C-alpha atoms as a PDB file:
ATOM      1  CA  MET A   1       0.007  -0.075  -0.053  1.00  0.00           C
ATOM      2  CA  GLN A   2       1.507   3.339  -0.903  1.00  0.00           C
ATOM      3  CA  TYR A   3       1.953   5.920   1.595  1.00  0.00           C
ATOM      4  CA  ASP A   4       0.732   9.327   0.656  1.00  0.00           C
ATOM      5  CA  ASP A   5       2.399  12.385   2.516  1.00  0.00           C
ATOM      6  CA  VAL A   6      -0.188  14.596   4.065  1.00  0.00           C
ATOM      7  CA  LYS A   7       1.949  17.346   5.342  1.00  0.00           C
ATOM      8  CA  GLU A   8       1.259  20.657   4.163  1.00  0.00           C
ATOM      9  CA  LYS A   9       3.839  22.650   2.168  1.00  0.00           C
ATOM     10  CA  TRP A  10       3.780  26.434   2.758  1.00  0.00           C
ATOM     11  CA  SER A  11       5.568  29.134   0.821  1.00  0.00           C
ATOM     12  CA  GLY A  12       5.355  32.099   3.197  1.00  0.00           C
ATOM     13  CA  ALA A  13       6.581  32.566   6.591  1.00  0.00           C
ATOM     14  CA  VAL A  14       6.093  35.070   9.669  1.00  0.00           C
ATOM     15  CA  ASN A  15       8.764  37.884   9.650  1.00  0.00           C
ATOM     16  CA  GLU A  16      11.538  37.408  12.190  1.00  0.00           C
ATOM     17  CA  LEU A  17      11.864  40.674  14.067  1.00  0.00           C
ATOM     18  CA  ALA A  18      15.125  41.231  16.394  1.00  0.00           C
ATOM     19  CA  LEU A  19      13.738  43.350  19.246  1.00  0.00           C
ATOM     20  CA  SER A  20      17.225  43.367  20.883  1.00  0.00           C
ATOM     21  CA  ASP A  21      20.813  41.870  20.385  1.00  0.00           C
ATOM     22  CA  LYS A  22      19.158  38.801  22.534  1.00  0.00           C
ATOM     23  CA  ILE A  23      15.706  38.789  21.775  1.00  0.00           C
ATOM     24  CA  LYS A  24      13.933  37.748  18.516  1.00  0.00           C
ATOM     25  CA  ILE A  25      10.300  36.828  17.488  1.00  0.00           C
ATOM     26  CA  GLY A  26       8.670  35.087  14.434  1.00  0.00           C
ATOM     27  CA  GLY A  27      10.301  33.242  11.795  1.00  0.00           C
ATOM     28  CA  GLU A  28       7.866  30.539  11.490  1.00  0.00           C
ATOM     29  CA  THR A  29       6.743  28.800   8.708  1.00  0.00           C
ATOM     30  CA  ALA A  30       3.912  26.702   9.667  1.00  0.00           C
ATOM     31  CA  PHE A  31       0.998  26.955  12.205  1.00  0.00           C
ATOM     32  CA  SER A  32       1.799  26.694  15.832  1.00  0.00           C
ATOM     33  CA  TYR A  33       3.154  22.985  17.171  1.00  0.00           C
ATOM     34  CA  HIS A  34       2.893  21.850  13.248  1.00  0.00           C
ATOM     35  CA  ARG A  35       6.747  21.109  13.813  1.00  0.00           C
ATOM     36  CA  PHE A  36       6.432  18.402  11.509  1.00  0.00           C
ATOM     37  CA  GLU A  37       5.693  20.822   8.560  1.00  0.00           C
ATOM     38  CA  GLY A  38       7.819  23.866   9.148  1.00  0.00           C
ATOM     39  CA  ASN A  39      10.811  25.592  11.364  1.00  0.00           C
ATOM     40  CA  PHE A  40      10.088  27.458  14.542  1.00  0.00           C
ATOM     41  CA  PRO A  41      13.462  29.595  15.256  1.00  0.00           C
ATOM     42  CA  ASN A  42      12.096  31.618  17.989  1.00  0.00           C
ATOM     43  CA  VAL A  43       9.401  30.734  20.714  1.00  0.00           C
ATOM     44  CA  PRO A  44       6.610  33.012  21.927  1.00  0.00           C
ATOM     45  CA  LEU A  45       7.144  35.338  24.534  1.00  0.00           C
ATOM     46  CA  VAL A  46       5.641  36.863  27.651  1.00  0.00           C
ATOM     47  CA  ALA A  47       5.190  40.418  28.299  1.00  0.00           C
ATOM     48  CA  MET A  48       4.093  41.985  31.484  1.00  0.00           C
ATOM     49  CA  GLU A  49       2.183  45.172  31.655  1.00  0.00           C
ATOM     50  CA  ILE A  50       3.061  47.899  33.795  1.00  0.00           C
ATOM     51  CA  ASN A  51       1.114  51.421  33.958  1.00  0.00           C
ATOM     52  CA  ASP A  52       2.262  54.917  34.158  1.00  0.00           C
ATOM     53  CA  VAL A  53      -0.001  55.592  37.008  1.00  0.00           C
ATOM     54  CA  TYR A  54      -1.255  53.567  39.884  1.00  0.00           C
ATOM     55  CA  PRO A  55      -3.944  50.865  38.424  1.00  0.00           C
ATOM     56  CA  LYS A  56      -6.751  51.775  40.922  1.00  0.00           C
ATOM     57  CA  ALA A  57      -9.361  49.769  38.610  1.00  0.00           C
ATOM     58  CA  TRP A  58      -7.175  46.707  39.107  1.00  0.00           C
ATOM     59  CA  PRO A  59      -8.674  43.770  41.599  1.00  0.00           C
ATOM     60  CA  VAL A  60      -7.275  44.266  44.742  1.00  0.00           C
ATOM     61  CA  PHE A  61      -6.015  40.558  44.961  1.00  0.00           C
ATOM     62  CA  LEU A  62      -4.094  41.096  41.588  1.00  0.00           C
ATOM     63  CA  LYS A  63      -2.360  44.092  43.157  1.00  0.00           C
ATOM     64  CA  ASP A  64      -1.377  42.545  46.644  1.00  0.00           C
ATOM     65  CA  SER A  65       0.223  39.818  44.129  1.00  0.00           C
ATOM     66  CA  ILE A  66       2.936  42.417  42.780  1.00  0.00           C
ATOM     67  CA  GLY A  67       2.995  44.869  45.696  1.00  0.00           C
ATOM     68  CA  GLU A  68       1.652  48.478  46.371  1.00  0.00           C
ATOM     69  CA  ASP A  69       5.291  49.927  46.159  1.00  0.00           C
ATOM     70  CA  ALA A  70       5.977  48.614  42.941  1.00  0.00           C
ATOM     71  CA  LEU A  71       2.668  49.672  41.722  1.00  0.00           C
ATOM     72  CA  LYS A  72       3.160  53.250  42.599  1.00  0.00           C
ATOM     73  CA  ASN A  73       6.230  53.804  40.661  1.00  0.00           C
ATOM     74  CA  PRO A  74       6.643  52.344  36.960  1.00  0.00           C
ATOM     75  CA  VAL A  75      10.676  51.914  37.444  1.00  0.00           C
ATOM     76  CA  THR A  76      10.316  49.700  40.296  1.00  0.00           C
ATOM     77  CA  TRP A  77       7.542  47.884  38.804  1.00  0.00           C
ATOM     78  CA  ALA A  78       9.554  47.449  35.463  1.00  0.00           C
ATOM     79  CA  GLN A  79      12.605  46.045  37.539  1.00  0.00           C
ATOM     80  CA  LYS A  80      10.448  43.648  39.660  1.00  0.00           C
ATOM     81  CA  CYS A  81       9.261  42.170  36.407  1.00  0.00           C
ATOM     82  CA  VAL A  82      12.523  41.670  35.275  1.00  0.00           C
ATOM     83  CA  ASN A  83      14.310  40.520  38.180  1.00  0.00           C
ATOM     84  CA  GLU A  84      11.257  38.497  40.249  1.00  0.00           C
ATOM     85  CA  PHE A  85       8.724  37.583  37.967  1.00  0.00           C
ATOM     86  CA  ASP A  86      11.137  36.687  34.816  1.00  0.00           C
ATOM     87  CA  ALA A  87       9.371  38.518  32.314  1.00  0.00           C
ATOM     88  CA  ASP A  88      10.486  38.553  28.204  1.00  0.00           C
ATOM     89  CA  LEU A  89       9.448  41.871  27.560  1.00  0.00           C
ATOM     90  CA  ILE A  90       7.692  45.174  29.421  1.00  0.00           C
ATOM     91  CA  PHE A  91       4.664  46.479  28.151  1.00  0.00           C
ATOM     92  CA  TYR A  92       4.374  50.159  29.352  1.00  0.00           C
ATOM     93  CA  ASP A  93       0.343  50.980  29.267  1.00  0.00           C
ATOM     94  CA  MET A  94       0.216  54.805  29.608  1.00  0.00           C
ATOM     95  CA  PRO A  95      -3.497  55.096  30.692  1.00  0.00           C
ATOM     96  CA  GLY A  96      -2.318  58.573  32.656  1.00  0.00           C
ATOM     97  CA  THR A  97      -2.162  60.306  29.417  1.00  0.00           C
ATOM     98  CA  HIS A  98      -5.693  60.152  28.543  1.00  0.00           C
ATOM     99  CA  GLN A  99      -7.463  63.574  28.685  1.00  0.00           C
ATOM    100  CA  ASP A 100     -10.280  62.614  30.943  1.00  0.00           C
ATOM    101  CA  LYS A 101      -7.815  61.030  33.341  1.00  0.00           C
ATOM    102  CA  GLU A 102      -4.612  62.219  34.965  1.00  0.00           C
ATOM    103  CA  ASN A 103      -4.053  63.988  31.443  1.00  0.00           C
ATOM    104  CA  ILE A 104      -0.303  63.626  31.883  1.00  0.00           C
ATOM    105  CA  GLY A 105       1.503  65.835  28.703  1.00  0.00           C
ATOM    106  CA  PRO A 106       3.849  64.292  26.294  1.00  0.00           C
ATOM    107  CA  GLN A 107       7.184  65.861  27.522  1.00  0.00           C
ATOM    108  CA  GLN A 108       6.073  64.252  31.158  1.00  0.00           C
ATOM    109  CA  ALA A 109       5.111  61.114  29.191  1.00  0.00           C
ATOM    110  CA  ALA A 110       8.184  60.880  27.505  1.00  0.00           C
ATOM    111  CA  GLU A 111      10.401  61.358  30.553  1.00  0.00           C
ATOM    112  CA  GLY A 112       8.426  58.418  32.272  1.00  0.00           C
ATOM    113  CA  MET A 113       8.785  56.330  29.358  1.00  0.00           C
ATOM    114  CA  ASN A 114      13.036  57.010  29.398  1.00  0.00           C
ATOM    115  CA  ALA A 115      13.113  56.417  33.129  1.00  0.00           C
ATOM    116  CA  VAL A 116      11.752  52.853  32.573  1.00  0.00           C
ATOM    117  CA  LEU A 117      14.026  52.271  29.462  1.00  0.00           C
ATOM    118  CA  SER A 118      16.952  53.533  31.959  1.00  0.00           C
ATOM    119  CA  ALA A 119      15.916  50.941  34.444  1.00  0.00           C
ATOM    120  CA  VAL A 120      15.549  47.780  32.344  1.00  0.00           C
ATOM    121  CA  GLU A 121      17.650  46.081  29.563  1.00  0.00           C
ATOM    122  CA  LEU A 122      14.602  44.276  27.740  1.00  0.00           C
ATOM    123  CA  PRO A 123      12.860  45.695  24.826  1.00  0.00           C
ATOM    124  CA  VAL A 124       9.675  48.012  26.051  1.00  0.00           C
ATOM    125  CA  ILE A 125       6.318  48.211  24.370  1.00  0.00           C
ATOM    126  CA  VAL A 126       4.719  51.790  24.702  1.00  0.00           C
ATOM    127  CA  ARG A 127       1.261  52.682  24.204  1.00  0.00           C
ATOM    128  CA  PRO A 128      -0.283  55.864  24.964  1.00  0.00           C
ATOM    129  CA  ASP A 129      -4.082  56.466  25.940  1.00  0.00           C
ATOM    130  CA  GLY A 130      -6.360  59.212  24.916  1.00  0.00           C
ATOM    131  CA  ASN A 131      -8.224  60.284  22.073  1.00  0.00           C
ATOM    132  CA  ASN A 132      -6.338  60.502  18.537  1.00  0.00           C
ATOM    133  CA  ASP A 133      -5.122  64.488  19.095  1.00  0.00           C
ATOM    134  CA  LYS A 134      -3.616  63.602  22.538  1.00  0.00           C
ATOM    135  CA  LYS A 135      -2.105  60.073  21.603  1.00  0.00           C
ATOM    136  CA  ASN A 136      -0.531  61.690  18.386  1.00  0.00           C
ATOM    137  CA  GLU A 137       1.088  64.173  20.649  1.00  0.00           C
ATOM    138  CA  VAL A 138       2.587  61.541  23.043  1.00  0.00           C
ATOM    139  CA  PHE A 139       3.397  59.493  20.113  1.00  0.00           C
ATOM    140  CA  SER A 140       5.751  62.237  18.472  1.00  0.00           C
ATOM    141  CA  LYS A 141       7.301  62.950  21.695  1.00  0.00           C
ATOM    142  CA  CYS A 142       8.033  59.452  22.565  1.00  0.00           C
ATOM    143  CA  CYS A 143       9.336  58.303  19.369  1.00  0.00           C
ATOM    144  CA  GLU A 144      11.560  61.849  19.365  1.00  0.00           C
ATOM    145  CA  GLN A 145      13.004  61.394  23.007  1.00  0.00           C
ATOM    146  CA  ALA A 146      13.203  57.591  23.512  1.00  0.00           C
ATOM    147  CA  LYS A 147      16.716  56.917  24.798  1.00  0.00           C
ATOM    148  CA  ARG A 148      16.692  53.474  22.542  1.00  0.00           C
ATOM    149  CA  GLN A 149      14.418  51.586  20.357  1.00  0.00           C
ATOM    150  CA  ILE A 150      11.056  51.098  21.464  1.00  0.00           C
ATOM    151  CA  ILE A 151       7.662  49.446  20.253  1.00  0.00           C
ATOM    152  CA  ILE A 152       5.356  51.786  19.740  1.00  0.00           C
ATOM    153  CA  GLY A 153       1.435  51.279  19.593  1.00  0.00           C
ATOM    154  CA  SER A 154      -1.047  51.396  17.977  1.00  0.00           C
ATOM    155  CA  ALA A 155      -1.418  52.599  14.371  1.00  0.00           C
ATOM    156  CA  LYS A 156      -5.144  52.117  13.414  1.00  0.00           C
ATOM    157  CA  GLU A 157      -6.956  52.562  10.004  1.00  0.00           C
ATOM    158  CA  ASP A 158      -8.319  55.918  10.921  1.00  0.00           C
ATOM    159  CA  ASN A 159      -5.245  57.249  12.693  1.00  0.00           C
ATOM    160  CA  TYR A 160      -1.724  56.026  11.709  1.00  0.00           C
ATOM    161  CA  ARG A 161      -0.090  58.721   9.697  1.00  0.00           C
ATOM    162  CA  THR A 162       1.536  60.596  12.886  1.00  0.00           C
ATOM    163  CA  ILE A 163       2.458  57.434  14.742  1.00  0.00           C
ATOM    164  CA  THR A 164       4.103  56.004  11.635  1.00  0.00           C
ATOM    165  CA  ALA A 165       5.900  59.194  10.707  1.00  0.00           C
ATOM    166  CA  SER A 166       7.322  59.440  14.335  1.00  0.00           C
ATOM    167  CA  ALA A 167       8.393  55.774  14.583  1.00  0.00           C
ATOM    168  CA  MET A 168      10.035  55.939  10.983  1.00  0.00           C
ATOM    169  CA  ALA A 169      11.897  58.723  12.274  1.00  0.00           C
ATOM    170  CA  GLY A 170      13.320  57.397  15.322  1.00  0.00           C
ATOM    171  CA  LYS A 171      13.575  54.014  13.695  1.00  0.00           C
ATOM    172  CA  HIS A 172      11.346  52.238  15.990  1.00  0.00           C
ATOM    173  CA  PHE A 173       9.031  49.045  15.586  1.00  0.00           C
ATOM    174  CA  ILE A 174       5.391  49.793  15.402  1.00  0.00           C
ATOM    175  CA  ILE A 175       2.061  48.014  16.325  1.00  0.00           C
ATOM    176  CA  THR A 176      -0.641  47.947  13.894  1.00  0.00           C
ATOM    177  CA  GLU A 177      -4.236  47.335  15.436  1.00  0.00           C
ATOM    178  CA  ALA A 178      -7.532  46.144  13.836  1.00  0.00           C
ATOM    179  CA  PRO A 179     -10.811  45.229  15.317  1.00  0.00           C
ATOM    180  CA  ILE A 180     -10.786  41.466  15.286  1.00  0.00           C
ATOM    181  CA  ASP A 181     -10.970  42.040  11.258  1.00  0.00           C
ATOM    182  CA  VAL A 182      -8.678  40.290   8.743  1.00  0.00           C
ATOM    183  CA  ASN A 183      -9.241  42.555   5.791  1.00  0.00           C
ATOM    184  CA  ILE A 184      -8.520  45.788   8.166  1.00  0.00           C
ATOM    185  CA  SER A 185      -5.493  44.298   9.515  1.00  0.00           C
ATOM    186  CA  LYS A 186      -4.085  43.705   6.080  1.00  0.00           C
ATOM    187  CA  GLN A 187      -5.355  47.292   5.133  1.00  0.00           C
ATOM    188  CA  THR A 188      -3.683  49.117   8.307  1.00  0.00           C
ATOM    189  CA  ASN A 189      -0.261  47.334   6.976  1.00  0.00           C
ATOM    190  CA  ILE A 190      -0.757  48.342   3.575  1.00  0.00           C
ATOM    191  CA  LEU A 191      -1.319  51.965   4.950  1.00  0.00           C
ATOM    192  CA  VAL A 192       1.579  52.235   6.978  1.00  0.00           C
ATOM    193  CA  THR A 193       3.751  50.604   4.411  1.00  0.00           C
ATOM    194  CA  GLN A 194       2.808  53.269   1.901  1.00  0.00           C
ATOM    195  CA  MET A 195       4.186  55.630   3.905  1.00  0.00           C
ATOM    196  CA  ASN A 196       7.747  53.925   3.363  1.00  0.00           C
ATOM    197  CA  PHE A 197       7.585  52.311   6.913  1.00  0.00           C
ATOM    198  CA  PRO A 198       9.492  49.019   6.657  1.00  0.00           C
ATOM    199  CA  LEU A 199       7.168  45.672   6.821  1.00  0.00           C
ATOM    200  CA  ASP A 200      10.026  43.933   8.932  1.00  0.00           C
ATOM    201  CA  ARG A 201       9.349  46.539  11.900  1.00  0.00           C
ATOM    202  CA  ILE A 202       5.736  46.037  12.106  1.00  0.00           C
ATOM    203  CA  ILE A 203       3.753  43.759  14.995  1.00  0.00           C
ATOM    204  CA  MET A 204       0.190  43.002  14.335  1.00  0.00           C
ATOM    205  CA  ASP A 205      -2.426  43.272  17.105  1.00  0.00           C
ATOM    206  CA  PRO A 206      -5.596  41.823  15.966  1.00  0.00           C
ATOM    207  CA  LEU A 207      -7.196  42.542  19.556  1.00  0.00           C
ATOM    208  CA  THR A 208      -8.850  39.907  21.456  1.00  0.00           C
ATOM    209  CA  GLY A 209     -11.125  39.311  24.159  1.00  0.00           C
ATOM    210  CA  ALA A 210     -11.013  37.112  27.262  1.00  0.00           C
ATOM    211  CA  LEU A 211     -12.006  33.379  27.625  1.00  0.00           C
ATOM    212  CA  GLY A 212     -15.576  33.403  27.456  1.00  0.00           C
ATOM    213  CA  TYR A 213     -15.711  37.070  26.051  1.00  0.00           C
ATOM    214  CA  GLY A 214     -15.263  36.538  22.011  1.00  0.00           C
ATOM    215  CA  LEU A 215     -11.757  34.584  22.604  1.00  0.00           C
ATOM    216  CA  GLU A 216     -13.052  32.070  19.792  1.00  0.00           C
ATOM    217  CA  TYR A 217     -13.832  34.636  17.238  1.00  0.00           C
ATOM    218  CA  THR A 218      -9.982  36.087  17.707  1.00  0.00           C
ATOM    219  CA  TYR A 219      -8.527  32.526  17.477  1.00  0.00           C
ATOM    220  CA  SER A 220     -10.286  31.995  14.183  1.00  0.00           C
ATOM    221  CA  VAL A 221      -9.283  35.430  12.859  1.00  0.00           C
ATOM    222  CA  MET A 222      -5.687  34.540  13.738  1.00  0.00           C
ATOM    223  CA  GLU A 223      -5.778  31.658  12.035  1.00  0.00           C
ATOM    224  CA  ARG A 224      -6.981  33.279   8.771  1.00  0.00           C
ATOM    225  CA  ILE A 225      -4.613  35.828   9.106  1.00  0.00           C
ATOM    226  CA  ARG A 226      -1.865  32.941   9.198  1.00  0.00           C
ATOM    227  CA  LEU A 227      -3.189  31.009   6.459  1.00  0.00           C
ATOM    228  CA  GLN A 228      -2.761  34.282   4.575  1.00  0.00           C
ATOM    229  CA  THR A 229       0.743  34.379   5.730  1.00  0.00           C
ATOM    230  CA  PHE A 230       1.876  31.000   4.557  1.00  0.00           C
ATOM    231  CA  ASN A 231       0.301  31.333   1.460  1.00  0.00           C
ATOM    232  CA  ASP A 232       2.938  34.158   0.929  1.00  0.00           C
ATOM    233  CA  ASP A 233       0.865  37.065   1.431  1.00  0.00           C
ATOM    234  CA  LYS A 234       3.518  39.569   2.586  1.00  0.00           C
ATOM    235  CA  MET A 235       1.246  42.234   4.066  1.00  0.00           C
ATOM    236  CA  MET A 236       0.123  39.562   6.638  1.00  0.00           C
ATOM    237  CA  SER A 237       3.430  38.637   7.445  1.00  0.00           C
ATOM    238  CA  PRO A 238       4.407  40.536  10.832  1.00  0.00           C
ATOM    239  CA  PRO A 239       4.423  39.101  14.210  1.00  0.00           C
ATOM    240  CA  LEU A 240       1.279  39.192  16.321  1.00  0.00           C
ATOM    241  CA  ILE A 241       0.863  40.514  19.728  1.00  0.00           C
ATOM    242  CA  CYS A 242      -1.890  39.868  22.150  1.00  0.00           C
ATOM    243  CA  CYS A 243      -2.941  41.947  25.055  1.00  0.00           C
ATOM    244  CA  VAL A 244      -4.473  39.237  27.545  1.00  0.00           C
ATOM    245  CA  GLY A 245      -4.535  40.996  31.003  1.00  0.00           C
ATOM    246  CA  GLN A 246      -6.336  44.099  30.124  1.00  0.00           C
ATOM    247  CA  ASP A 247      -9.368  42.041  29.448  1.00  0.00           C
ATOM    248  CA  VAL A 248      -9.179  38.877  31.421  1.00  0.00           C
ATOM    249  CA  TRP A 249      -8.884  40.689  34.815  1.00  0.00           C
ATOM    250  CA  LYS A 250     -12.375  42.714  33.869  1.00  0.00           C
ATOM    251  CA  ALA A 251     -14.133  39.435  33.700  1.00  0.00           C
ATOM    252  CA  LYS A 252     -17.015  39.168  36.053  1.00  0.00           C
ATOM    253  CA  GLU A 253     -16.494  35.398  36.819  1.00  0.00           C
ATOM    254  CA  ILE A 254     -13.249  36.618  38.426  1.00  0.00           C
ATOM    255  CA  LYS A 255     -14.573  39.094  40.500  1.00  0.00           C
ATOM    256  CA  ILE A 256     -17.802  37.466  42.041  1.00  0.00           C
ATOM    257  CA  GLU A 257     -17.746  35.521  45.217  1.00  0.00           C
ATOM    258  CA  ALA A 258     -18.121  31.896  45.021  1.00  0.00           C
ATOM    259  CA  GLN A 259     -16.030  29.719  47.184  1.00  0.00           C
ATOM    260  CA  ASN A 260     -16.942  26.621  45.140  1.00  0.00           C
ATOM    261  CA  LEU A 261     -15.338  28.159  42.148  1.00  0.00           C
ATOM    262  CA  GLY A 262     -11.915  28.411  44.002  1.00  0.00           C
ATOM    263  CA  SER A 263     -10.430  31.668  45.312  1.00  0.00           C
ATOM    264  CA  ASN A 264     -10.749  34.984  43.053  1.00  0.00           C
ATOM    265  CA  LEU A 265      -7.184  34.991  42.463  1.00  0.00           C
ATOM    266  CA  GLU A 266      -6.688  31.553  41.467  1.00  0.00           C
ATOM    267  CA  ARG A 267      -9.679  31.956  38.848  1.00  0.00           C
ATOM    268  CA  GLY A 268      -7.988  35.025  37.522  1.00  0.00           C
ATOM    269  CA  ILE A 269      -4.801  33.279  37.297  1.00  0.00           C
ATOM    270  CA  ASN A 270      -6.019  30.227  35.418  1.00  0.00           C
ATOM    271  CA  TRP A 271      -8.320  32.375  33.101  1.00  0.00           C
ATOM    272  CA  GLU A 272      -5.491  34.448  32.145  1.00  0.00           C
ATOM    273  CA  THR A 273      -3.167  31.354  31.457  1.00  0.00           C
ATOM    274  CA  THR A 274      -5.917  29.708  29.883  1.00  0.00           C
ATOM    275  CA  THR A 275      -6.525  32.722  27.322  1.00  0.00           C
ATOM    276  CA  ALA A 276      -2.927  33.173  26.564  1.00  0.00           C
ATOM    277  CA  ILE A 277      -2.198  29.517  25.606  1.00  0.00           C
ATOM    278  CA  SER A 278      -4.970  29.623  23.300  1.00  0.00           C
ATOM    279  CA  LEU A 279      -3.851  32.795  21.559  1.00  0.00           C
ATOM    280  CA  ILE A 280      -0.305  31.263  21.345  1.00  0.00           C
ATOM    281  CA  LEU A 281      -1.987  27.751  19.876  1.00  0.00           C
ATOM    282  CA  SER A 282      -3.853  30.512  17.249  1.00  0.00           C
ATOM    283  CA  GLY A 283      -0.237  31.846  16.389  1.00  0.00           C
ATOM    284  CA  ALA A 284       0.662  34.935  18.802  1.00  0.00           C
ATOM    285  CA  ASN A 285       4.180  35.756  19.202  1.00  0.00           C
ATOM    286  CA  ILE A 286       3.759  38.070  22.212  1.00  0.00           C
ATOM    287  CA  VAL A 287       1.238  37.554  24.994  1.00  0.00           C
ATOM    288  CA  VAL A 288       1.186  40.420  27.591  1.00  0.00           C
ATOM    289  CA  VAL A 289      -0.105  39.359  31.069  1.00  0.00           C
ATOM    290  CA  ARG A 290      -0.554  41.133  34.607  1.00  0.00           C
ATOM    291  CA  HIS A 291       0.096  38.370  37.162  1.00  0.00           C
ATOM    292  CA  PRO A 292       3.519  36.785  37.590  1.00  0.00           C
ATOM    293  CA  GLU A 293       2.290  33.215  38.329  1.00  0.00           C
ATOM    294  CA  SER A 294       0.694  33.623  34.810  1.00  0.00           C
ATOM    295  CA  VAL A 295       4.148  34.150  33.565  1.00  0.00           C
ATOM    296  CA  LYS A 296       5.338  30.997  35.235  1.00  0.00           C
ATOM    297  CA  LEU A 297       2.332  28.930  33.884  1.00  0.00           C
ATOM    298  CA  ILE A 298       2.344  30.048  30.221  1.00  0.00           C
ATOM    299  CA  LYS A 299       6.211  29.758  29.960  1.00  0.00           C
ATOM    300  CA  LYS A 300       5.993  26.273  31.424  1.00  0.00           C
ATOM    301  CA  PHE A 301       3.670  25.374  28.624  1.00  0.00           C
ATOM    302  CA  ILE A 302       5.975  27.192  25.899  1.00  0.00           C
ATOM    303  CA  LYS A 303       8.632  24.940  26.797  1.00  0.00           C
ATOM    304  CA  SER A 304       6.799  22.022  26.847  1.00  0.00           C
ATOM    305  CA  LEU A 305       5.345  22.813  23.613  1.00  0.00           C
ATOM    306  CA  TYR A 306       8.808  23.653  21.802  1.00  0.00           C
ATOM    307  CA  ASN A 307      11.251  21.592  23.605  1.00  0.00           C
ATOM    308  CA  SER A 308       9.499  18.343  23.806  1.00  0.00           C
END
């Protein structure tokens, strides 16, 4: 009986990005864990989120796991993520720049970012908040004054010109974002590259919901993105980032009091870990989480996936 090889043969690959001298992402030539069909030169990375201001809205049991002193100082928080929690990257979220919150100005925002860049050697993802006008002011100042290369987010279909021009001038990486939509993801990449921004400095954020809140739809969209990647659609070849923690820790199932479901903290860690692992299996190259125990569990899974 003749044996027919059923392996898929792909012609495309995910772009490989060197985020620093030691840290690379992407480069795979097949779907996650299909090691029998392609090469996987770099494993997915786990980033930890820190904020520019004290995260008042985070659940108490999450804040207690990180420590009040760290939460009040982004530099201390970043160092703790590196030295104690074993993060691969730092995700510096800036809700304080929002015009309806602390309304931190562009110069102060850039100085805060540089303090974090000086405190850690890992690549840092920077994401200002606010309306388009406010974010554009902060994009420009951060890209202009950054002490070293950053990953700045996010360029969107209706607001990409300022961030793209700023990131290009500073030779930074850029995140393009689309609302869980394959066509808009591709269109945003086209718009950004039409300004002569290099495709090999783009990372895509498809947006995601937590487990139970639309995760399966994002999973499907990411698979469709990667199907186009491996069929050699260059505009769909950038690596993928998924911001997991920001949606997971808002889930009502984590906040309700129900002892028969385990502690709130245990539920939160399991919710965050399960969501992140699902997204890694659908093609995520970077997952961003909040709890240190989630980092451990996700890294343990990645090791089992790629070192077995």
